[in-house]
GROMACS .gro file of C-alpha atoms in nm:
model
  478
    1MET     CA    1   1.297  14.843   7.883
    2SER     CA    2   1.182  14.693   8.215
    3ALA     CA    3   1.307  14.355   8.332
    4PHE     CA    4   0.957  14.213   8.277
    5ALA     CA    5   0.943  14.345   7.921
    6THR     CA    6   1.290  14.208   7.849
    7ALA     CA    7   1.202  13.867   7.995
    8GLU     CA    8   0.878  13.845   7.797
    9SER     CA    9   1.050  13.949   7.472
   10ILE     CA   10   1.339  13.703   7.513
   11LEU     CA   11   1.182  13.410   7.699
   12LEU     CA   12   0.807  13.405   7.632
   13ALA     CA   13   0.726  13.578   7.302
   14PRO     CA   14   0.974  13.381   7.084
   15ASN     CA   15   0.815  13.062   7.216
   16ALA     CA   16   0.458  13.183   7.153
   17ILE     CA   17   0.374  13.185   7.523
   18ASP     CA   18   0.126  13.427   7.673
   19PRO     CA   19   0.178  13.469   8.052
   20ALA     CA   20  -0.190  13.380   8.101
   21GLN     CA   21  -0.124  13.036   7.951
   22LEU     CA   22   0.103  12.952   8.244
   23ASP     CA   23  -0.206  12.917   8.462
   24GLY     CA   24  -0.272  12.587   8.284
   25VAL     CA   25   0.069  12.456   8.390
   26PHE     CA   26   0.001  12.554   8.750
   27GLY     CA   27  -0.340  12.392   8.722
   28GLN     CA   28  -0.167  12.064   8.648
   29LEU     CA   29   0.079  12.110   8.934
   30ALA     CA   30  -0.199  12.194   9.181
   31ALA     CA   31  -0.431  11.909   9.081
   32HIS     CA   32  -0.311  11.748   9.403
   33ARG     CA   33  -0.214  11.927   9.720
   34VAL     CA   34   0.117  12.108   9.701
   35ASP     CA   35   0.267  12.364   9.937
   36ASP     CA   36   0.451  12.559   9.672
   37ALA     CA   37   0.533  12.551   9.303
   38ASP     CA   38   0.716  12.769   9.054
   39LEU     CA   39   0.832  12.798   8.696
   40TYR     CA   40   1.182  12.938   8.646
   41PHE     CA   41   1.273  13.060   8.299
   42GLN     CA   42   1.630  13.151   8.211
   43TYR     CA   43   1.818  13.278   7.909
   44SER     CA   44   2.193  13.332   7.927
   45ARG     CA   45   2.477  13.421   7.694
   46SER     CA   46   2.829  13.391   7.824
   47GLU     CA   47   3.180  13.420   7.693
   48ALA     CA   48   3.534  13.366   7.821
   49TRP     CA   49   3.866  13.473   7.675
   50SER     CA   50   4.208  13.371   7.802
   51LEU     CA   51   4.552  13.495   7.708
   52GLU     CA   52   4.881  13.325   7.785
   53GLU     CA   53   5.225  13.439   7.675
   54GLY     CA   54   5.084  13.702   7.444
   55GLN     CA   55   4.853  13.467   7.257
   56VAL     CA   56   4.484  13.393   7.282
   57LYS     CA   57   4.481  13.048   7.440
   58SER     CA   58   4.105  12.999   7.433
   59GLY     CA   59   3.784  13.174   7.348
   60SER     CA   60   3.441  13.032   7.420
   61PHE     CA   61   3.084  13.146   7.369
   62ASN     CA   62   2.774  12.979   7.505
   63ILE     CA   63   2.398  13.034   7.477
   64ASP     CA   64   2.165  12.850   7.709
   65GLN     CA   65   1.795  12.870   7.782
   66GLY     CA   66   1.529  12.661   7.944
   67VAL     CA   67   1.266  12.629   8.213
   68GLY     CA   68   1.261  12.448   8.546
   69VAL     CA   69   0.928  12.323   8.688
   70ARG     CA   70   0.912  12.261   9.063
   71ALA     CA   71   0.653  12.152   9.316
   72VAL     CA   72   0.709  12.126   9.692
   73VAL     CA   73   0.515  11.910   9.938
   74GLY     CA   74   0.641  11.938  10.293
   75ASP     CA   75   1.016  11.891  10.266
   76LYS     CA   76   0.989  11.683   9.946
   77THR     CA   77   1.057  11.843   9.610
   78ALA     CA   78   0.971  11.728   9.260
   79PHE     CA   79   1.158  11.894   8.979
   80ALA     CA   80   1.184  11.867   8.603
   81TYR     CA   81   1.350  12.093   8.350
   82SER     CA   82   1.369  12.135   7.978
   83ASP     CA   83   1.565  12.344   7.731
   84ASP     CA   84   1.242  12.358   7.528
   85ILE     CA   85   1.037  12.651   7.658
   86ARG     CA   86   0.727  12.575   7.452
   87LEU     CA   87   0.400  12.514   7.634
   88PRO     CA   88   0.368  12.138   7.555
   89ALA     CA   89   0.713  12.072   7.703
   90MET     CA   90   0.622  12.263   8.019
   91LYS     CA   91   0.297  12.070   8.058
   92GLU     CA   92   0.485  11.743   8.017
   93ALA     CA   93   0.731  11.854   8.285
   94ALA     CA   94   0.441  11.957   8.509
   95ALA     CA   95   0.282  11.614   8.469
   96THR     CA   96   0.609  11.452   8.576
   97VAL     CA   97   0.639  11.683   8.876
   98ARG     CA   98   0.277  11.627   8.984
   99ALA     CA   99   0.341  11.258   9.038
  100ILE     CA  100   0.491  11.319   9.382
  101ALA     CA  101   0.209  11.541   9.510
  102ALA     CA  102   0.006  11.403   9.797
  103ALA     CA  103  -0.355  11.305   9.738
  104GLY     CA  104  -0.626  11.560   9.805
  105GLN     CA  105  -0.769  11.867   9.638
  106SER     CA  106  -0.576  12.190   9.616
  107ALA     CA  107  -0.725  12.489   9.792
  108THR     CA  108  -0.479  12.726   9.628
  109VAL     CA  109  -0.610  13.015   9.421
  110ARG     CA  110  -0.359  13.180   9.190
  111LEU     CA  111  -0.390  13.559   9.167
  112PRO     CA  112  -0.150  13.742   8.936
  113ARG     CA  113   0.085  13.984   9.111
  114ARG     CA  114   0.416  14.121   8.991
  115GLU     CA  115   0.688  14.201   9.240
  116ALA     CA  116   0.785  14.567   9.222
  117GLY     CA  117   1.106  14.600   9.027
  118ARG     CA  118   1.422  14.772   9.141
  119SER     CA  119   1.757  14.838   8.980
  120LEU     CA  120   2.067  14.753   9.179
  121TYR     CA  121   2.251  14.733   8.845
  122ALA     CA  122   2.185  14.842   8.488
  123PRO     CA  123   1.993  14.589   8.270
  124ILE     CA  124   2.270  14.583   8.009
  125ASP     CA  125   2.434  14.322   7.788
  126PRO     CA  126   2.805  14.336   7.875
  127LEU     CA  127   2.903  14.105   7.589
  128ALA     CA  128   2.793  14.371   7.342
  129SER     CA  129   2.982  14.650   7.518
  130LEU     CA  130   3.316  14.572   7.354
  131GLY     CA  131   3.416  14.423   7.017
  132GLU     CA  132   3.603  14.094   7.003
  133ALA     CA  133   3.928  14.257   6.889
  134ASP     CA  134   3.898  14.508   7.174
  135LYS     CA  135   3.852  14.228   7.428
  136VAL     CA  136   4.175  14.068   7.312
  137ALA     CA  137   4.345  14.409   7.314
  138LEU     CA  138   4.233  14.460   7.674
  139LEU     CA  139   4.403  14.136   7.777
  140LEU     CA  140   4.717  14.229   7.584
  141ARG     CA  141   4.733  14.562   7.767
  142LEU     CA  142   4.690  14.385   8.099
  143GLU     CA  143   4.978  14.150   8.013
  144ALA     CA  144   5.197  14.443   7.909
  145TYR     CA  145   5.125  14.627   8.235
  146ALA     CA  146   5.219  14.317   8.436
  147ARG     CA  147   5.543  14.259   8.246
  148GLY     CA  148   5.633  14.625   8.279
  149MET     CA  149   5.607  14.610   8.659
  150ASP     CA  150   5.924  14.405   8.712
  151PRO     CA  151   6.180  14.226   8.493
  152ARG     CA  152   6.141  13.912   8.704
  153VAL     CA  153   5.792  13.852   8.563
  154SER     CA  154   5.836  13.541   8.349
  155GLN     CA  155   5.478  13.434   8.273
  156VAL     CA  156   5.144  13.611   8.251
  157MET     CA  157   4.800  13.452   8.221
  158ALA     CA  158   4.497  13.678   8.187
  159SER     CA  159   4.129  13.608   8.134
  160LEU     CA  160   3.812  13.801   8.068
  161ALA     CA  161   3.460  13.669   8.113
  162GLY     CA  162   3.114  13.812   8.072
  163GLU     CA  163   2.755  13.696   8.107
  164TYR     CA  164   2.415  13.833   8.012
  165GLU     CA  165   2.134  13.656   8.196
  166VAL     CA  166   1.759  13.713   8.187
  167ILE     CA  167   1.533  13.530   8.432
  168PHE     CA  168   1.157  13.517   8.478
  169VAL     CA  169   1.000  13.332   8.768
  170THR     CA  170   0.630  13.282   8.829
  171ARG     CA  171   0.483  13.109   9.132
  172LEU     CA  172   0.176  12.915   9.232
  173ASP     CA  173   0.057  13.197   9.461
  174GLY     CA  174   0.047  13.439   9.167
  175ARG     CA  175   0.370  13.626   9.231
  176SER     CA  176   0.604  13.678   8.941
  177ALA     CA  177   0.937  13.855   8.903
  178ALA     CA  178   1.198  13.918   8.638
  179ASP     CA  179   1.561  14.025   8.639
  180VAL     CA  180   1.828  14.115   8.385
  181ARG     CA  181   2.168  14.028   8.529
  182PRO     CA  182   2.495  14.144   8.373
  183LEU     CA  183   2.823  14.006   8.511
  184VAL     CA  184   3.186  14.059   8.414
  185ARG     CA  185   3.517  13.944   8.558
  186CYS     CA  186   3.883  13.997   8.475
  187SER     CA  187   4.151  13.774   8.628
  188LEU     CA  188   4.529  13.787   8.620
  189GLN     CA  189   4.797  13.541   8.731
  190VAL     CA  190   5.169  13.614   8.710
  191ILE     CA  191   5.477  13.403   8.775
  192VAL     CA  192   5.804  13.564   8.877
  193GLU     CA  193   6.140  13.395   8.872
  194GLN     CA  194   6.475  13.469   9.037
  195ASP     CA  195   6.777  13.246   9.097
  196GLY     CA  196   6.576  12.936   8.999
  197ARG     CA  197   6.292  13.010   9.240
  198ARG     CA  198   5.943  13.067   9.100
  199GLU     CA  199   5.644  13.217   9.278
  200GLN     CA  200   5.304  13.334   9.168
  201GLY     CA  201   5.058  13.609   9.242
  202SER     CA  202   4.704  13.680   9.129
  203SER     CA  203   4.445  13.956   9.125
  204GLY     CA  204   4.136  14.067   8.941
  205GLY     CA  205   3.788  14.199   8.987
  206GLY     CA  206   3.445  14.246   8.842
  207GLY     CA  207   3.079  14.297   8.914
  208ARG     CA  208   2.742  14.363   8.755
  209PHE     CA  209   2.836  14.613   8.488
  210ASP     CA  210   2.994  14.602   8.139
  211TYR     CA  211   3.352  14.583   8.018
  212ALA     CA  212   3.396  14.961   8.045
  213TRP     CA  213   3.460  14.896   8.414
  214PHE     CA  214   3.806  14.768   8.322
  215SER     CA  215   3.971  15.103   8.262
  216ASP     CA  216   4.345  15.126   8.205
  217GLU     CA  217   4.391  15.252   8.562
  218ARG     CA  218   4.203  14.951   8.697
  219LEU     CA  219   4.404  14.711   8.479
  220LYS     CA  220   4.728  14.870   8.602
  221ASP     CA  221   4.608  14.820   8.958
  222TYR     CA  222   4.539  14.450   8.892
  223ALA     CA  223   4.887  14.416   8.743
  224ARG     CA  224   5.050  14.589   9.038
  225LEU     CA  225   4.869  14.379   9.296
  226ALA     CA  226   4.947  14.048   9.123
  227VAL     CA  227   5.316  14.130   9.074
  228GLU     CA  228   5.355  14.262   9.430
  229GLN     CA  229   5.204  13.944   9.570
  230ALA     CA  230   5.433  13.727   9.358
  231LEU     CA  231   5.742  13.927   9.459
  232THR     CA  232   5.637  13.910   9.823
  233ASN     CA  233   5.622  13.532   9.797
  234LEU     CA  234   5.959  13.531   9.621
  235ALA     CA  235   6.113  13.691   9.929
  236ALA     CA  236   5.912  13.485  10.178
  237LYS     CA  237   6.060  13.258  10.442
  238PRO     CA  238   5.898  12.932  10.560
  239ALA     CA  239   5.599  12.999  10.786
  240PRO     CA  240   5.619  12.903  11.153
  241ALA     CA  241   5.380  12.649  11.302
  242GLY     CA  242   5.198  12.664  11.632
  243THR     CA  243   4.925  12.849  11.818
  244MET     CA  244   4.951  13.224  11.783
  245THR     CA  245   4.767  13.552  11.739
  246VAL     CA  246   4.649  13.597  11.382
  247VAL     CA  247   4.555  13.926  11.220
  248LEU     CA  248   4.336  13.896  10.910
  249GLY     CA  249   4.352  14.179  10.658
  250SER     CA  250   4.043  14.355  10.527
  251GLY     CA  251   3.852  14.260  10.212
  252TRP     CA  252   3.913  13.924  10.047
  253PRO     CA  253   4.018  13.747  10.374
  254GLY     CA  254   3.642  13.757  10.440
  255ILE     CA  255   3.639  13.437  10.234
  256LEU     CA  256   3.736  13.259  10.557
  257LEU     CA  257   3.425  13.408  10.722
  258HIS     CA  258   3.215  13.299  10.422
  259GLU     CA  259   3.333  12.940  10.432
  260ALA     CA  260   3.389  12.874  10.801
  261ILE     CA  261   3.082  13.057  10.932
  262GLY     CA  262   2.853  13.162  10.645
  263HIS     CA  263   2.750  12.818  10.525
  264GLY     CA  264   2.659  12.721  10.880
  265LEU     CA  265   2.408  13.009  10.883
  266GLU     CA  266   2.214  12.887  10.578
  267GLY     CA  267   1.859  12.772  10.654
  268ASP     CA  268   1.873  12.416  10.520
  269PHE     CA  269   2.160  12.309  10.746
  270ASN     CA  270   1.984  12.460  11.048
  271ARG     CA  271   1.644  12.309  10.970
  272LYS     CA  272   1.809  11.967  10.952
  273GLY     CA  273   2.005  12.033  11.273
  274SER     CA  274   2.337  11.969  11.104
  275SER     CA  275   2.489  12.314  11.162
  276ALA     CA  276   2.689  12.420  11.466
  277PHE     CA  277   2.445  12.714  11.487
  278SER     CA  278   2.124  12.505  11.487
  279GLY     CA  279   1.871  12.612  11.751
  280ARG     CA  280   2.090  12.890  11.883
  281ILE     CA  281   1.902  13.205  11.776
  282GLY     CA  282   1.918  13.459  12.060
  283GLN     CA  283   2.232  13.302  12.204
  284ARG     CA  284   2.582  13.444  12.209
  285VAL     CA  285   2.784  13.280  11.935
  286ALA     CA  286   3.059  13.537  11.889
  287ALA     CA  287   3.264  13.793  12.077
  288PRO     CA  288   3.103  14.130  12.157
  289GLY     CA  289   3.134  14.366  11.863
  290VAL     CA  290   3.105  14.093  11.599
  291THR     CA  291   2.820  14.173  11.359
  292VAL     CA  292   2.779  13.966  11.042
  293VAL     CA  293   2.532  14.050  10.765
  294ASP     CA  294   2.437  13.903  10.429
  295ASP     CA  295   2.339  14.185  10.196
  296GLY     CA  296   2.214  14.114   9.845
  297THR     CA  297   2.119  14.479   9.787
  298ILE     CA  298   2.461  14.644   9.742
  299PRO     CA  299   2.459  14.812   9.398
  300ASP     CA  300   2.664  14.651   9.120
  301ARG     CA  301   2.822  14.387   9.344
  302ARG     CA  302   2.900  14.040   9.211
  303GLY     CA  303   2.682  13.872   9.474
  304SER     CA  304   2.388  14.115   9.449
  305LEU     CA  305   2.049  14.036   9.293
  306ASN     CA  306   1.735  14.244   9.244
  307VAL     CA  307   1.534  13.930   9.325
  308ASP     CA  308   1.650  13.585   9.424
  309ASP     CA  309   1.580  13.277   9.212
  310GLU     CA  310   1.235  13.230   9.365
  311GLY     CA  311   1.138  13.590   9.284
  312THR     CA  312   1.177  13.719   9.641
  313PRO     CA  313   1.348  14.061   9.666
  314THR     CA  314   1.691  14.035   9.822
  315GLN     CA  315   1.756  14.215  10.147
  316ARG     CA  316   2.013  14.298  10.413
  317THR     CA  317   1.988  14.018  10.666
  318VAL     CA  318   2.154  14.056  11.006
  319LEU     CA  319   2.286  13.712  11.097
  320ILE     CA  320   2.491  13.794  11.406
  321GLU     CA  321   2.451  14.121  11.596
  322ASP     CA  322   2.709  14.223  11.855
  323GLY     CA  323   2.790  13.855  11.904
  324ILE     CA  324   2.425  13.736  11.931
  325LEU     CA  325   2.280  13.502  11.665
  326ARG     CA  326   1.978  13.677  11.511
  327GLY     CA  327   1.877  13.467  11.212
  328TYR     CA  328   1.957  13.248  10.914
  329MET     CA  329   1.960  13.291  10.538
  330GLN     CA  330   1.641  13.142  10.400
  331ASP     CA  331   1.477  13.026  10.080
  332GLY     CA  332   1.102  12.968  10.062
  333MET     CA  333   1.081  12.600  10.159
  334ASN     CA  334   1.316  12.609  10.457
  335ALA     CA  335   1.164  12.933  10.583
  336ARG     CA  336   0.813  12.782  10.568
  337LEU     CA  337   0.918  12.463  10.746
  338MET     CA  338   1.100  12.663  11.016
  339GLY     CA  339   0.818  12.914  11.064
  340MET     CA  340   1.038  13.200  10.946
  341ALA     CA  341   1.026  13.453  10.664
  342PRO     CA  342   1.224  13.410  10.340
  343THR     CA  343   1.525  13.641  10.325
  344GLY     CA  344   1.582  13.653   9.949
  345ASN     CA  345   1.863  13.395   9.959
  346ALA     CA  346   1.718  13.128   9.727
  347ARG     CA  347   1.975  13.072   9.454
  348ARG     CA  348   2.027  12.821   9.173
  349GLU     CA  349   2.303  12.781   8.919
  350SER     CA  350   2.058  12.758   8.629
  351PHE     CA  351   1.708  12.651   8.523
  352ALA     CA  352   1.833  12.291   8.544
  353HIS     CA  353   1.902  12.318   8.919
  354LEU     CA  354   1.690  12.339   9.232
  355PRO     CA  355   1.709  12.654   9.444
  356MET     CA  356   1.861  12.637   9.790
  357PRO     CA  357   1.957  12.895  10.055
  358ARG     CA  358   2.288  13.054   9.957
  359MET     CA  359   2.490  13.359  10.051
  360THR     CA  360   2.496  13.679   9.841
  361ASN     CA  361   2.745  13.935   9.980
  362THR     CA  362   2.847  13.826  10.330
  363CYS     CA  363   3.059  14.048  10.551
  364MET     CA  364   3.151  14.136  10.905
  365LEU     CA  365   3.085  14.501  10.986
  366ALA     CA  366   3.354  14.745  11.094
  367GLY     CA  367   3.460  14.810  11.450
  368ASP     CA  368   3.642  15.110  11.599
  369LYS     CA  369   4.010  15.012  11.591
  370ASP     CA  370   4.270  15.160  11.360
  371PRO     CA  371   4.438  14.875  11.166
  372ALA     CA  372   4.780  15.011  11.268
  373GLU     CA  373   4.673  14.986  11.631
  374ILE     CA  374   4.576  14.622  11.580
  375ILE     CA  375   4.917  14.538  11.429
  376ALA     CA  376   5.096  14.729  11.704
  377SER     CA  377   4.913  14.528  11.972
  378VAL     CA  378   5.062  14.194  11.860
  379LYS     CA  379   5.384  14.074  12.024
  380ARG     CA  380   5.429  13.782  11.785
  381GLY     CA  381   5.180  13.659  11.531
  382LEU     CA  382   5.077  13.613  11.170
  383TYR     CA  383   4.928  13.879  10.942
  384ALA     CA  384   4.731  13.710  10.660
  385THR     CA  385   4.630  13.946  10.380
  386ASN     CA  386   4.523  13.705  10.106
  387PHE     CA  387   4.387  13.352  10.088
  388GLY     CA  388   4.390  13.069   9.840
  389GLY     CA  389   4.190  12.748   9.878
  390GLY     CA  390   4.036  12.591  10.185
  391GLN     CA  391   3.818  12.312  10.318
  392VAL     CA  392   3.530  12.331  10.566
  393ASP     CA  393   3.310  12.076  10.744
  394ILE     CA  394   2.967  12.241  10.783
  395THR     CA  395   2.855  12.014  11.067
  396SER     CA  396   3.155  12.070  11.292
  397GLY     CA  397   3.268  12.406  11.155
  398LYS     CA  398   3.628  12.285  11.125
  399PHE     CA  399   3.831  12.453  10.850
  400VAL     CA  400   4.175  12.454  10.693
  401PHE     CA  401   4.273  12.757  10.483
  402SER     CA  402   4.596  12.832  10.301
  403ALA     CA  403   4.730  13.187  10.305
  404ALA     CA  404   4.835  13.313   9.961
  405GLU     CA  405   5.011  13.610  10.119
  406ALA     CA  406   5.115  13.643  10.483
  407TRP     CA  407   5.366  13.825  10.702
  408MET     CA  408   5.515  13.782  11.047
  409ILE     CA  409   5.437  14.037  11.317
  410GLU     CA  410   5.710  14.086  11.577
  411ASP     CA  411   5.696  14.340  11.859
  412GLY     CA  412   5.406  14.521  11.694
  413ARG     CA  413   5.572  14.553  11.354
  414ILE     CA  414   5.526  14.370  11.025
  415THR     CA  415   5.870  14.221  10.965
  416TYR     CA  416   5.904  13.964  10.685
  417PRO     CA  417   5.678  13.766  10.447
  418VAL     CA  418   5.617  13.395  10.500
  419LYS     CA  419   5.483  13.122  10.274
  420GLY     CA  420   5.323  12.785  10.340
  421ALA     CA  421   5.100  12.913  10.623
  422THR     CA  422   4.767  12.742  10.681
  423LEU     CA  423   4.503  12.846  10.930
  424ILE     CA  424   4.337  12.559  11.114
  425GLY     CA  425   4.038  12.605  11.339
  426ASN     CA  426   3.666  12.588  11.401
  427GLY     CA  427   3.444  12.861  11.257
  428PRO     CA  428   3.206  12.909  11.550
  429ASP     CA  429   3.501  12.893  11.792
  430VAL     CA  430   3.698  13.151  11.593
  431LEU     CA  431   3.407  13.396  11.626
  432THR     CA  432   3.455  13.390  12.004
  433ARG     CA  433   3.828  13.459  11.968
  434VAL     CA  434   3.794  13.791  11.783
  435SER     CA  435   3.949  14.048  12.017
  436MET     CA  436   3.991  14.360  11.798
  437ILE     CA  437   3.786  14.476  11.498
  438GLY     CA  438   3.921  14.735  11.256
  439ASN     CA  439   3.740  15.040  11.124
  440ASP     CA  440   3.844  14.957  10.766
  441LEU     CA  441   3.563  14.736  10.631
  442ARG     CA  442   3.636  14.654  10.267
  443LEU     CA  443   3.459  14.430  10.019
  444ASP     CA  444   3.644  14.194   9.788
  445PRO     CA  445   3.720  14.316   9.434
  446GLY     CA  446   3.448  14.100   9.274
  447VAL     CA  447   3.598  13.758   9.209
  448GLY     CA  448   3.414  13.519   9.442
  449THR     CA  449   3.238  13.201   9.335
  450CYS     CA  450   3.072  12.973   9.590
  451GLY     CA  451   3.012  12.602   9.551
  452LYS     CA  452   2.743  12.404   9.732
  453GLU     CA  453   2.601  12.062   9.643
  454GLY     CA  454   2.754  12.083   9.298
  455GLN     CA  455   2.613  12.428   9.216
  456SER     CA  456   2.828  12.737   9.166
  457VAL     CA  457   2.701  13.095   9.203
  458PRO     CA  458   2.875  13.435   9.218
  459VAL     CA  459   2.916  13.582   9.566
  460GLY     CA  460   3.083  13.867   9.750
  461VAL     CA  461   3.273  13.872  10.080
  462GLY     CA  462   3.418  14.140  10.303
  463GLN     CA  463   3.549  14.227  10.646
  464PRO     CA  464   3.763  14.479  10.835
  465THR     CA  465   4.104  14.397  10.980
  466LEU     CA  466   4.055  14.145  11.263
  467ARG     CA  467   4.271  14.025  11.552
  468ILE     CA  468   4.201  13.663  11.648
  469GLU     CA  469   4.352  13.504  11.958
  470GLU     CA  470   4.520  13.162  11.973
  471LEU     CA  471   4.454  13.030  11.625
  472THR     CA  472   4.643  12.724  11.508
  473VAL     CA  473   4.886  12.800  11.226
  474GLY     CA  474   5.022  12.511  11.024
  475GLY     CA  475   5.361  12.595  10.877
  476THR     CA  476   5.691  12.440  10.789
  477HIS     CA  477   5.881  12.488  11.113
  478ALA     CA  478   5.803  12.528  11.481
   0.00000   0.00000   0.00000
């Protein structure tokens, strides 16, 4: 069944709505002059299971549906939403939204046109792909694998989550699009203990497929990675502090790129002039060799979408090319106001939220250096292979990130693990300090969630191994 057929059968038909009837809602919205308007329908079913110490700690199941009605005039937006998808409720929401429209007659003519569909992922319901007892059994196996890795494992916490989402968006200009979005994630946290010292490690993964993705081999890999990280931290010494060369590992360390640089390349911040990258298209903003893309078209990835939440097909957007700023990530409104084209980056948490420009899968492309060569080039520095939390100021680009796993490099060799290391710097400045780029681009395992203005959406990150010069490391001793 096509995404359109699925959306009509789940969202429209049960509520006795014929797509042609939506013209009446747009007629209300366009009674006064508006620059844009859309209706965003959403149906979602989600579940989450968590296991702790061999017992199911929690299990939740949620069904949500509704419609958001939006009109845009200039840079002003009117928005109303309802969990009642029936036509009278939509017309009432449209009447509320129309109140902000400027006076004058609309010259807009709405002509029906469906965006051509594509399939970056299968339109499946992951929640139905495994029985409840089997979901619990999966978590029990994951716990057993983790405990079997090392006798020092003292606690195991595992979780499994899935979502089946159907969206249908129709716009004032006649375009409409639909998408069926599966999403699964498995997470593991372990605590190891030795001689009264306790440390933790975590791992996991997921993407836009069903629970069959979590094969026994993949679960064993999650267990191994989490236990290895915890044991590494168990043996770690206090991190040094000071300015030094930092080598970032491939894959998940791209979260630093996402936070410290990615948000500053979103259209709304640049339209308002509040980003460090505002007005700098065509200028050098990074070292030669640095190319950063946002790509929402990678099959099955957590951050990928067939269409964004305004119905625009996602794309591969080059943000920085060989150190030169080439563009921003755009939704419809900011693109229109900046005289640019939308890039398929309009995203919203649900029908009850407004869309805004957001990242999908953001990564720095590979260079030509062997990772071993990068390590060997460092006299003394820090090798950060995993990150925990961080904070970023979009306007200045300043960031503070804590390393969940890091090692010292001495005389070109990785010597001993350290804990308590934080990386402190400025995103745009760090881009100019990249001196070596590895040939080992890797994407994260599928665990990323991005927050912006109170909305959370799934994202992907990635990068190759990077050498960065003179980055401030906050540690516990000089």
